[in-house]
XYZ file of C-alpha atoms in Angstrom:
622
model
C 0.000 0.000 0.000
C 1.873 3.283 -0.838
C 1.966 6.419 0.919
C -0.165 9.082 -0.264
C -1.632 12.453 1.378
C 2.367 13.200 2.119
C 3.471 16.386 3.057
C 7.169 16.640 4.392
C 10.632 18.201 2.925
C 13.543 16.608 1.768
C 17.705 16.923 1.668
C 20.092 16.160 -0.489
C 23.892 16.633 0.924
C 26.839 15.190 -0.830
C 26.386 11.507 -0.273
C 22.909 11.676 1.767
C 19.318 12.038 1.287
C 17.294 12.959 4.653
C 13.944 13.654 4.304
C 11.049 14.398 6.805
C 7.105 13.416 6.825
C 5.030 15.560 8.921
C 2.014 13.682 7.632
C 0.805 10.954 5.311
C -1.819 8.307 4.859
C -1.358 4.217 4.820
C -4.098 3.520 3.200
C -6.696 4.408 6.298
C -4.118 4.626 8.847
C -2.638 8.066 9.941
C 1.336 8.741 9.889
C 3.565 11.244 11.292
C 6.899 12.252 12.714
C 8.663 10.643 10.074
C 12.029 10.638 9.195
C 14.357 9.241 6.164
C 17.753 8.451 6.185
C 19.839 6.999 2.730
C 23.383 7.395 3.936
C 26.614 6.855 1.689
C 24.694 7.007 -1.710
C 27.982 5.436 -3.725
C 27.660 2.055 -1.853
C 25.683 -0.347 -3.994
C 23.198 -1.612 -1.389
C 23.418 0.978 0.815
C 20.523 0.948 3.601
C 18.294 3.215 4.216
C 16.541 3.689 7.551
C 12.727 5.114 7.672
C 10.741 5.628 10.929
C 7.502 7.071 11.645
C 4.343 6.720 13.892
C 1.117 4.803 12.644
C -2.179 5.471 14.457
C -5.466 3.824 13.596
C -7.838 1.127 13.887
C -6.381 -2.182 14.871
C -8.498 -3.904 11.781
C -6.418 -1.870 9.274
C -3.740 -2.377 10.888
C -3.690 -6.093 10.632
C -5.262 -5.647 7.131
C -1.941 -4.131 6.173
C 0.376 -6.505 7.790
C -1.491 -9.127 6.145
C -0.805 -8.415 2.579
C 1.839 -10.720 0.933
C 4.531 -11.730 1.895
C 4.335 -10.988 5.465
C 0.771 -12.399 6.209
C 0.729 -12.153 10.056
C -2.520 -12.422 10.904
C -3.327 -15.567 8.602
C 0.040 -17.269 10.242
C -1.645 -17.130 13.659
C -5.668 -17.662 12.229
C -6.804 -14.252 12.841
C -9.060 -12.080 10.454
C -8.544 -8.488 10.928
C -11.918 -7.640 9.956
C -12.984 -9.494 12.925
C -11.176 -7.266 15.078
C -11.700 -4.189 17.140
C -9.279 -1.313 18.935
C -7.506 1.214 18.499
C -3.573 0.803 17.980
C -0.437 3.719 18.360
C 2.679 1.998 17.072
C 5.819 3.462 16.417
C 7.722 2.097 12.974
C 11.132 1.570 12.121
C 12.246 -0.192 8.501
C 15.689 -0.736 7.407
C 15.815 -1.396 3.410
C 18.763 -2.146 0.831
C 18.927 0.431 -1.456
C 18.371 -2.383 -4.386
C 15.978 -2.370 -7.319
C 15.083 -6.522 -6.224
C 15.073 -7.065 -2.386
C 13.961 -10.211 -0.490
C 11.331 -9.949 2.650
C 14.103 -11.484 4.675
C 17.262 -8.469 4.102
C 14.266 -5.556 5.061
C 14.835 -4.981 8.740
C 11.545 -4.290 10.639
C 11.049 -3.126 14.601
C 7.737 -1.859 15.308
C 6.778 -1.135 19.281
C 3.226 0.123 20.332
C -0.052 -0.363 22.449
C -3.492 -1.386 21.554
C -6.594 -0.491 23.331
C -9.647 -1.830 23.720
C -8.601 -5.022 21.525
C -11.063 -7.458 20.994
C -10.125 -9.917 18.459
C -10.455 -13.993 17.747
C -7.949 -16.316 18.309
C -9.083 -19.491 15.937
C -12.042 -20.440 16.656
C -13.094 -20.682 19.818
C -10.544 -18.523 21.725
C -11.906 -14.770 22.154
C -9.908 -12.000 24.199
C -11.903 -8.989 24.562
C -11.127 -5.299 26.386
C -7.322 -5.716 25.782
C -4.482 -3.526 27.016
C -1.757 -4.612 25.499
C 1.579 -3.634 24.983
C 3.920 -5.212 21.934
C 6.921 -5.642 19.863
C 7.726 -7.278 16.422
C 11.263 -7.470 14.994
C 12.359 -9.991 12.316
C 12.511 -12.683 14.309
C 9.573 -12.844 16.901
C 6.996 -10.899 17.993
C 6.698 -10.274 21.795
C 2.927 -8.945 23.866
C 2.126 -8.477 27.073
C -0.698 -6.902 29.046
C -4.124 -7.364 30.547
C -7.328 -8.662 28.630
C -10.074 -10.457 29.325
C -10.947 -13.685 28.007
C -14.910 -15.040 28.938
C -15.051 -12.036 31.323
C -12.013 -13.216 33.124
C -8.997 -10.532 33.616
C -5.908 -12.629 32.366
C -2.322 -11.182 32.333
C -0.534 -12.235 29.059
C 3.315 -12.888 28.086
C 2.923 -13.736 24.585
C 6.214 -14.516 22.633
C 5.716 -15.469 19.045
C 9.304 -16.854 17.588
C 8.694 -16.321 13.618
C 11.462 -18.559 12.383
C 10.402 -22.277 11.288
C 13.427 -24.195 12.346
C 11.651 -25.518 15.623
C 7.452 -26.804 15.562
C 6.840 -24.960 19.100
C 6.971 -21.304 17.978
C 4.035 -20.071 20.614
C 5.011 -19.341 24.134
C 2.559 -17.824 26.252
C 2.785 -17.291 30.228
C -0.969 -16.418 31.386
C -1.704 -15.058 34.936
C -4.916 -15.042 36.879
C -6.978 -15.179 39.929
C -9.856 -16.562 39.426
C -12.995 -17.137 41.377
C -16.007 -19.824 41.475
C -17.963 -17.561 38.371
C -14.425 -16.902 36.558
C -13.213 -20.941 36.869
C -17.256 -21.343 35.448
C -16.784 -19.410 32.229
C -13.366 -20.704 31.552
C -15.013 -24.303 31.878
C -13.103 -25.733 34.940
C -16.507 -25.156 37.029
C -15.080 -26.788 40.298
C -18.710 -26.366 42.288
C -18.572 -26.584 46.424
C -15.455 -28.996 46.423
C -12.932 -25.727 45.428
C -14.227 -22.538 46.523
C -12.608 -18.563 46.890
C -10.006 -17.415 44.613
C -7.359 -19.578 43.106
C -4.295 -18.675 41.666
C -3.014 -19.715 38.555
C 0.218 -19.314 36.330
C 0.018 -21.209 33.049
C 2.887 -22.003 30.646
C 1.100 -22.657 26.934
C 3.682 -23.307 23.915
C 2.184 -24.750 20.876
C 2.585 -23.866 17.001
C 1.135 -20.407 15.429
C -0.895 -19.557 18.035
C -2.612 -22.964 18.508
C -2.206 -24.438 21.950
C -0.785 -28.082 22.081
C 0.802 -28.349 25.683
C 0.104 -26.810 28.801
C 1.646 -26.392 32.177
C -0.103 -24.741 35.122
C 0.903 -23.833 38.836
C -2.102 -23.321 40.657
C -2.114 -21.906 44.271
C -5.031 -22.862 46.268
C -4.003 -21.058 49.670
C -6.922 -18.437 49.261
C -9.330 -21.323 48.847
C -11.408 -23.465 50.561
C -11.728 -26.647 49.616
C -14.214 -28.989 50.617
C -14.141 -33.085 49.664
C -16.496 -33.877 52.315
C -17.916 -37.601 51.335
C -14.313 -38.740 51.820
C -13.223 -36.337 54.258
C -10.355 -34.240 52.430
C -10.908 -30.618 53.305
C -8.503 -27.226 53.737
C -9.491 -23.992 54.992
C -8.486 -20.600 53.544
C -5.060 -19.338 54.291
C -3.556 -22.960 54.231
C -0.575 -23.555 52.068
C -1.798 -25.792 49.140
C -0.169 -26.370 46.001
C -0.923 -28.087 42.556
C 0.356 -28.958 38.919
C -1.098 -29.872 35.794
C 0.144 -30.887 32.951
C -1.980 -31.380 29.893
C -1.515 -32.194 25.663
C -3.727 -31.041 23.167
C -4.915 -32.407 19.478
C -4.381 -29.910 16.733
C -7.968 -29.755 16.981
C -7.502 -27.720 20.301
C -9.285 -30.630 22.267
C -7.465 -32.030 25.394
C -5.420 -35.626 24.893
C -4.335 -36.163 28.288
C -3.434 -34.717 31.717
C -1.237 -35.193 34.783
C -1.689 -33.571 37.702
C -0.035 -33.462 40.938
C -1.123 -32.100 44.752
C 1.922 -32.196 47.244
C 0.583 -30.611 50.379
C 0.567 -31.688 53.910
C -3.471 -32.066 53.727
C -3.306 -33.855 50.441
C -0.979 -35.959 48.104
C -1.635 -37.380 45.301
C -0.818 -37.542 41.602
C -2.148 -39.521 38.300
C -3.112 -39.197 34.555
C -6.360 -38.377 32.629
C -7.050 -39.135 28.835
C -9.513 -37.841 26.690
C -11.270 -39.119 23.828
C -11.329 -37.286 20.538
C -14.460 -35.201 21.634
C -11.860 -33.819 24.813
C -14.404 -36.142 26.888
C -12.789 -37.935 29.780
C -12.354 -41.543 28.882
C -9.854 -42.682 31.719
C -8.859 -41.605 35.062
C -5.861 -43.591 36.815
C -4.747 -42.407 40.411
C -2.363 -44.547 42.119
C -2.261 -42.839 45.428
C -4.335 -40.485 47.399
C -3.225 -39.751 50.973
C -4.978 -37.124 53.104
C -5.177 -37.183 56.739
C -4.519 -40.750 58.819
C -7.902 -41.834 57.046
C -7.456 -42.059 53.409
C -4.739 -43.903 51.635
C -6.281 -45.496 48.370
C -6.223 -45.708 44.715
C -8.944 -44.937 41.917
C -8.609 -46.218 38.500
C -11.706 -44.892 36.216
C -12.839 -45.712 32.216
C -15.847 -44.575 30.492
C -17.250 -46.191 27.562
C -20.071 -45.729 24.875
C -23.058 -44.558 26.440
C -21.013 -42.889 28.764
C -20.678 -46.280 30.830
C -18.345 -45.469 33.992
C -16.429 -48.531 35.602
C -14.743 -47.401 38.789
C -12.462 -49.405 40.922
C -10.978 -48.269 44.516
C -8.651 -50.721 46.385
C -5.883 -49.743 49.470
C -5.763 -49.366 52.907
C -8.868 -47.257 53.820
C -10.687 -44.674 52.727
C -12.713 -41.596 54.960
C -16.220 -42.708 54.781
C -17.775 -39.961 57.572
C -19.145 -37.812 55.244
C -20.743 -40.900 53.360
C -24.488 -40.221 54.985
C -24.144 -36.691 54.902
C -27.214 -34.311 53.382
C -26.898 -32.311 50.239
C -26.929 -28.732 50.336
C -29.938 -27.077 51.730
C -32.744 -26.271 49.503
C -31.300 -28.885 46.716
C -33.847 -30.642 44.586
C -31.194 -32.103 41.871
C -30.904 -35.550 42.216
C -27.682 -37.497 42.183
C -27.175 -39.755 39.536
C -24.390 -40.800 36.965
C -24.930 -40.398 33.094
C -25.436 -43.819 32.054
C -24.823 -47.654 33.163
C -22.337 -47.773 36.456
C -20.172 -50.180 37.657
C -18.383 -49.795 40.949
C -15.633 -51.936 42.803
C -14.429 -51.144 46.512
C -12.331 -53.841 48.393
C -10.276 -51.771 51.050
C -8.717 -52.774 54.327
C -11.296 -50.416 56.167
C -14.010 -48.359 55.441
C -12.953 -45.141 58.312
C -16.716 -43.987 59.756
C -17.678 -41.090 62.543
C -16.583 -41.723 66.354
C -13.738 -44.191 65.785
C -16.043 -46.718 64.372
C -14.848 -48.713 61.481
C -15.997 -51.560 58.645
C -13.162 -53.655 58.049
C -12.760 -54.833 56.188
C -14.674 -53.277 53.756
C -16.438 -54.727 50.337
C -19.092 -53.183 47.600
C -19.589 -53.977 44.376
C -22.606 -52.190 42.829
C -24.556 -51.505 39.458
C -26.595 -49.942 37.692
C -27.654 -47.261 35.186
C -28.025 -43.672 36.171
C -29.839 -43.467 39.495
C -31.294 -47.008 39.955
C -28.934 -49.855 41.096
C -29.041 -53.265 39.378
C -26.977 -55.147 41.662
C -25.108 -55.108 45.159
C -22.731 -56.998 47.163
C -22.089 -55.371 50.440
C -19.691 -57.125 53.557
C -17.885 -55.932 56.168
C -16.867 -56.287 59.781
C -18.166 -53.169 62.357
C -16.212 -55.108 65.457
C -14.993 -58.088 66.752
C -18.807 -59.808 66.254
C -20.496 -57.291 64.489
C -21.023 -57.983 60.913
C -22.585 -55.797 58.397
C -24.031 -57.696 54.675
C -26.196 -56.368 51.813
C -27.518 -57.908 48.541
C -29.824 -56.692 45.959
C -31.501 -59.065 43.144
C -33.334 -58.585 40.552
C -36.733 -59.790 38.555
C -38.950 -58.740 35.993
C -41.035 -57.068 38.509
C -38.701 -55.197 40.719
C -35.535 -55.034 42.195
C -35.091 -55.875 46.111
C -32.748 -54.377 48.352
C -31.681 -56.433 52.060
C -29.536 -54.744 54.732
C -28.556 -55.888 57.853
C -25.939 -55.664 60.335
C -26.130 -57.237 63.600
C -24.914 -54.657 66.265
C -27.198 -51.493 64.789
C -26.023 -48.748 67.470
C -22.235 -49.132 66.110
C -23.318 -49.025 62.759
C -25.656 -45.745 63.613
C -23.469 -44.201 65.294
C -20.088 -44.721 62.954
C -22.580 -44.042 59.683
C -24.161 -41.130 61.103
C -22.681 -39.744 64.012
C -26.121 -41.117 66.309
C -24.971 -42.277 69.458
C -28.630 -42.930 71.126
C -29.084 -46.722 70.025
C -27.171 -49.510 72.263
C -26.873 -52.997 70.451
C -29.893 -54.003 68.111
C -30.557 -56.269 65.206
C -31.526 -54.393 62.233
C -32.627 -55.363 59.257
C -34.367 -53.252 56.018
C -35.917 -54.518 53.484
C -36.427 -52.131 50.038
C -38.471 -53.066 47.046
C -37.578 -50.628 43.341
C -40.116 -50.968 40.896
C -38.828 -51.603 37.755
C -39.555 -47.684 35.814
C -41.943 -48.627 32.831
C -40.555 -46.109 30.221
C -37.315 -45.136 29.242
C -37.991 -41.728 31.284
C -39.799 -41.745 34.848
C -43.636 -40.240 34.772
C -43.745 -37.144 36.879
C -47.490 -37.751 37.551
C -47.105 -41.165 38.324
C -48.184 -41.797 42.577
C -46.087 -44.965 42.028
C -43.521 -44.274 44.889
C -39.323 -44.239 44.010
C -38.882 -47.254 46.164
C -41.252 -48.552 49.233
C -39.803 -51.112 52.430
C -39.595 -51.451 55.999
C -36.683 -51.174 58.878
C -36.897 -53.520 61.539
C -35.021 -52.938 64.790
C -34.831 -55.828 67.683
C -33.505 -55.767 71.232
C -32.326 -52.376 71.647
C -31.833 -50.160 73.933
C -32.228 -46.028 73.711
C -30.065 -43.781 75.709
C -29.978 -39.742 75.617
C -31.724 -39.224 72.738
C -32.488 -35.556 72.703
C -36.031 -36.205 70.555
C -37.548 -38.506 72.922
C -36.189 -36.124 75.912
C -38.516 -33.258 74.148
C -41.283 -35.645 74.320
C -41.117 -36.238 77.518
C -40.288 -33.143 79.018
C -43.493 -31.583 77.432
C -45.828 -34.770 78.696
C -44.007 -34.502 82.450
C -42.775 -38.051 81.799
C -39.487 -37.185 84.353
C -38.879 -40.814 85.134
C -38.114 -41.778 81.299
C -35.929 -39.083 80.726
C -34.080 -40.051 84.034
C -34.371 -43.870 82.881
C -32.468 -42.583 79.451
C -30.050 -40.968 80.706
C -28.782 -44.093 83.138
C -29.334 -47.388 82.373
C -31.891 -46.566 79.002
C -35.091 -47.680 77.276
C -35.333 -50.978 76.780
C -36.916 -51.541 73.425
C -38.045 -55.186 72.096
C -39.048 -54.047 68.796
C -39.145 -51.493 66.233
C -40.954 -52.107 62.835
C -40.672 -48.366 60.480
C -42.463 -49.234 56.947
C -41.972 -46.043 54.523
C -42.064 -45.155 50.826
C -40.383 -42.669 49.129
C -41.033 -40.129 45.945
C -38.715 -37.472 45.188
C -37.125 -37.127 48.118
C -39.722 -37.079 50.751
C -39.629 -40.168 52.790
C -43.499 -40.651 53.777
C -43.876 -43.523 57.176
C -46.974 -44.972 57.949
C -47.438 -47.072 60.862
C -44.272 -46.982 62.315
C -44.104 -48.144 65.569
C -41.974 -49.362 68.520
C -42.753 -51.465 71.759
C -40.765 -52.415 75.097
C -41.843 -53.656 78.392
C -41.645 -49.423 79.709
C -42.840 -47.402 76.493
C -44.709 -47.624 73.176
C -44.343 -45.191 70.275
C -46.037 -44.921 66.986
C -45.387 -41.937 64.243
C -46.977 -41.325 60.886
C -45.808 -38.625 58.918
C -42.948 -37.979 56.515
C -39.753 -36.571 55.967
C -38.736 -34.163 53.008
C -35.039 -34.573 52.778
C -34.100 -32.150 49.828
C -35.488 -29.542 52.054
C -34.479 -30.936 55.287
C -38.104 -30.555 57.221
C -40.502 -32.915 59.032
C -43.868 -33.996 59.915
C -44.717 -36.468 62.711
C -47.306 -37.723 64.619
C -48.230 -40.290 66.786
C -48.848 -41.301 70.461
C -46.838 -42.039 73.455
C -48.030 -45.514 75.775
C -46.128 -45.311 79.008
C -45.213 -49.001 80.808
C -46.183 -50.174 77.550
C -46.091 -54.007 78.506
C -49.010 -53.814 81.701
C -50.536 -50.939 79.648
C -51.197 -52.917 76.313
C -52.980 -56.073 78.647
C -56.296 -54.622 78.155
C -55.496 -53.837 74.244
C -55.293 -58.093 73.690
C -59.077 -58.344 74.756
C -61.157 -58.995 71.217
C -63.024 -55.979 70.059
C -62.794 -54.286 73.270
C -59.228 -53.934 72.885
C -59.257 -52.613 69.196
C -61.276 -49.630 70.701
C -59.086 -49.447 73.515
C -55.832 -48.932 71.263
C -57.034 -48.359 67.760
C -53.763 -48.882 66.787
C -51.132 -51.691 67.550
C -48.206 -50.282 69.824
C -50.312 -47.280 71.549
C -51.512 -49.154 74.239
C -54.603 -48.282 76.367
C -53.367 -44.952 78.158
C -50.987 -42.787 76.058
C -50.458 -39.339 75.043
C -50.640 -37.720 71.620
C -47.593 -35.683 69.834
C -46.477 -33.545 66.819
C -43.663 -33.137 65.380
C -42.868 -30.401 62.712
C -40.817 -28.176 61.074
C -36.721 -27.857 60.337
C -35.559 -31.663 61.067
C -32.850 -30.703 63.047
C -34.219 -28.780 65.672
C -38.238 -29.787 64.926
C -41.397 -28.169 66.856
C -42.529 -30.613 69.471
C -45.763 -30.535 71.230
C -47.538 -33.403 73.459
C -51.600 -33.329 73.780
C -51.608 -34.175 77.822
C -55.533 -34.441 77.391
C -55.374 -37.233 75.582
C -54.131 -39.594 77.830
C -57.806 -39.439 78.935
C -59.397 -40.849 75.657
C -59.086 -44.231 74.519
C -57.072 -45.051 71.448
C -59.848 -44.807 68.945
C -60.697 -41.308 69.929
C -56.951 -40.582 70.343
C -57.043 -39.757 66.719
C -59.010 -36.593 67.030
C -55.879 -35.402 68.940
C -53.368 -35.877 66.721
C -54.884 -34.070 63.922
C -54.251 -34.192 60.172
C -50.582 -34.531 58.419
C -49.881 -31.411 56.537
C -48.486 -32.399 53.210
C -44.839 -31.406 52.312
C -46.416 -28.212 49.994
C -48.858 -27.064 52.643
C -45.263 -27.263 55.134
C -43.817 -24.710 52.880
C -46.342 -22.520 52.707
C -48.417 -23.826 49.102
C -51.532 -24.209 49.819
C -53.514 -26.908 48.852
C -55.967 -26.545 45.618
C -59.360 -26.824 46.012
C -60.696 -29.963 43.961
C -62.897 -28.793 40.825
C -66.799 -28.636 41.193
C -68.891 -31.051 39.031
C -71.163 -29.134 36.390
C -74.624 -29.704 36.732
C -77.572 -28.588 34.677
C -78.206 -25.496 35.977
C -74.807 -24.265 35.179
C -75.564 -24.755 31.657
């Protein structure tokens, strides 16, 4: 593109030309402060220096630098008229003074700034709201600044080496903090497990601008992070350290990744590979240490129909967090994208309060969120054993769990220290889903069963103390707190639809007390509502309640006994509402029930009320 619009002066002294150009034209963009130098005139070849300063729109500018035979911006995939911002840049060309002269004997340094640059990188890379300084010489071209890529602020060290001697001719060093919404839009969405900011300092180097290896330093001492179903956790302001290491197709997808976390609350280190969609198709981690609790390995393949097969064998893994509730007010269910398979044989399966299953074994299937099969065995203590199966028919699929010293297993699985000894066993029934898809307005319940506890006893259990504090029954707290409640058995059938676990009939006798409860509780929102009654010295007090027909009207109900007292229970489920009806210890059990009232359902508990049903036309309406 030549010069035009030029107004300047020029000098011609004995063997050199100088000239000045106080303004010209590039095609759009603007010159100035130029200057010409041709020294010793009688050499053949002699070179000639020119300088100026260029202002314009970035666009032009690449549209200039992009004309054969430099083509820039084609070298590194960019189209200038996809480009925005303004660029200053100050010029300086060194040319033989020949009539033929090659692209590689012109000299060229050009320095500058761009603002506001907002331009494409391939296809699928965008930086946007650049600052950015730069240099380009003959042999590489050198950036650096601040832009934003996704709406992330990124620092960026990018050194372009022009020559073709060696295939990695891209370096770029990228700096960033970035928080939960930045690591979202840049695709590493880490949800509740890495929280706060996070450092990072990545090391790309690939071939004209496309990426194919990357290494990254990531400091995670701002952030908190949380790996509570196996126990690995840090808090903010703790040392932690990471590397990854990853290879990319010239497609720009990922190949494969190692990483590496060498911290005093976690070590570990393994390899990822990707399939040609930059989908994860293998995960192998021989070692994970954190804390005295978890020292195992986890080898991982997908397959078609995004199968997972997962396998975890060593010395013991964290398990407290295994029972632990999902964040309050979540609905989403949990569930894997196709068929499952998962393999656990470790030494010992580490629970709450020092308890322990070891050693530990489960092997389960299944596809999505419904399990096909399970083997489940372990040892809770010297006698205690703990076994589940599952099997399968064209009907359903049934579920048995038992374990043979219940209070250990309650209180190691969820931290519940008010059950001494106990049988249990639990018995759950899937129906097989008759579409590919489940019906939402289908009543037909996730799954349905019954938990039966036997020869137990109950000790400080802070529910029951409620109870009986409002229905002035001092001498059972006073029995829980020493020697406990002696309970024979307790028989809880339930079903459960999205969540809500709905009991009917649940009920509990011993030769001191007698509970029933009907209700349900809505997990995913973590509330409850209970009712039931209360039948002090349950075993002389349910006598009367053996008598034919008199007894039915006595009780109404089997493990109220004669003389008891109504409750409710309602509200958050940790901390519910508890009230006792001391009235009703008056009534007999078939007019008990106008005491406990009606069971609000899990809408009407948060506040929707209930629609009225629709009225029937009749003739006069017509």
């Amino acid at each position: 593109t030549p010069a035009t619009q030029a107004a300047g002066s020029g000098k011609l002294s004995g063997d050199t030309f100088a000239g000045e150009v106080t303004s010209a034209r590039v095609g759009p963009l603007l010159a100035s402060n130029g200057h010409v130098n041709i020294p010793n005139l009688h050499v053949h070849g002699t070179v000639g220096t020119m300088t100026a300063h260029v202002a314009g729109q970035m666009s032009d500018l690449l549209a200039l630098i992009d004309m054969k035979p430099l083509n820039y911006p084609t070298r590194f995939h960019i189209n200038p008229a996809d480009t925005k911002g303004t660029a200053t840049v100050d010029v300086a060309v060194k040319v033989p003074m020949l009539h033929d002269v090659g692209i590689n004997q012109i000299g060229i340094l050009v320095t500058g700034q761009v603002n506001g640059l907002d331009l494409a990188l391939g296809k699928s890379t965008r930086i946007q709201k650049g600052v950015v300084q730069f240099m380009v010489d003959n042999s590489r071209l050198h950036a650096n600044g601040d832009v934003f890529y996704s709406g992330e602020k990124l620092n960026l060290d990018w050194t372009e080496v022009f020559a073709d001697t060696n295939d990695i001719t891209s370096h770029v060093v990228v700096k960033a903090v970035l928080d939960a919404e930045g690591r979202k839009q840049l695709g590493l969405d880490t949800g509740e497990i890495l929280t706060g900011p996070l450092n990072v300092v990545a090391t790309l180097s690939g071939h004209r601008g496309v990426i194919r290896h990357v290494d990254a330093a990531l400091d995670m001492t701002p952030s908190v992070v949380s790996l509570d179903i196996i126990g690995i956790s840090k808090a903010a302001g703790v040392a932690g350290d990471a590397n990854v290491s990853a290879d990319f197709a010239p497609t720009g997808k990922i190949k494969n990744a190692d990483f590496k976390v060498d911290s005093a609350w976690l070590t570990t280190a393994g390899n990822a590979k990707f399939d040609a969609n930059g989908n994860l198709a293998s995960l192998n981690v021989p070692r994970v240490n954190a804390g005295p609790a978890n020292d195992f390995s986890l080898a991982m393949t997908r397959g078609p129909n995004n199968s997972l097969d997962a396998t975890l064998r060593g010395h013991s893994i964290n398990g407290a967090g295994l029972a632990g509730r999902g964040a309050k007010g979540s609905t989403k269910d949990q569930k894997f994208d196709g068929p499952f398979k998962i393999s656990a044989h470790l030494d010992k399966l580490a629970l709450r309060a020092g308890v322990a299953i070891a050693p530990f074994t489960l092997d389960v299937s299944g596809i999505e969120d419904r399990l096909q099969t399970l083997s489940l065995s372990g040892s809770l203590s010297r006698n205690g054993t703990l076994s589940g199966s599952m099997t399968s028919d064209a009907a359903d699929r049934k579920m048995l769990l038992s374990a043979n010293d219940a209070g250990t297993f309650f209180k190691g699985l969820f931290g519940f220290t008010s059950i001494k000894g106990g049988k249990l066993a639990v018995a759950v029934t899937f129906p097989r889903p008759t579409g590919p898809e489940p019906d939402p307005a289908s009543d037909t319940p996730d799954f349905q069963g019954e938990a039966t506890l036997k020869d137990f006893r109950v000790l400080h259990q802070s529910f029951l103390v409620r109870i009986f504090t409002a229905g002035s029954l001092l001498g059972f707290i006073n029995l829980m707190s020493s020697s406990g409640i002696e309970v024979d058995t307790l028989s809880l059938p339930f079903t459960s639809k999205k969540g809500v676990l709905s009991i009917r009939d649940a009920r509990a006798s011993g030769p001191a007390i007698g509970v029933s409860a009907d209700g349900y509780i809505d997990r995913p929102n973590n509330v409850l509502s209970l009712r039931g009654s209360i039948a002090p010295l349950y075993g002389v007090n349910s006598i009367l309640g053996m008598i034919p027909l008199l007894g039915n009207v006595l009780t109404s109900k089997e493990g109220e006994g004669v003389v008891g007292m109504t409750y409710t229970a309602k509200g958050n489920a940790d901390e519910p509402d508890v009230s006792v009806n001391p009235l009703s210890i008056l009534t007999p059990g078939i007019l008990r029930r106008i005491f406990e009232g009606r069971i609000p359902t899990p809408a009407e508990q948060q506040g929707t009320p209930a629609q009225p049903a629709p009225q029937k036309a009749t003739a006069a309406t017509h």
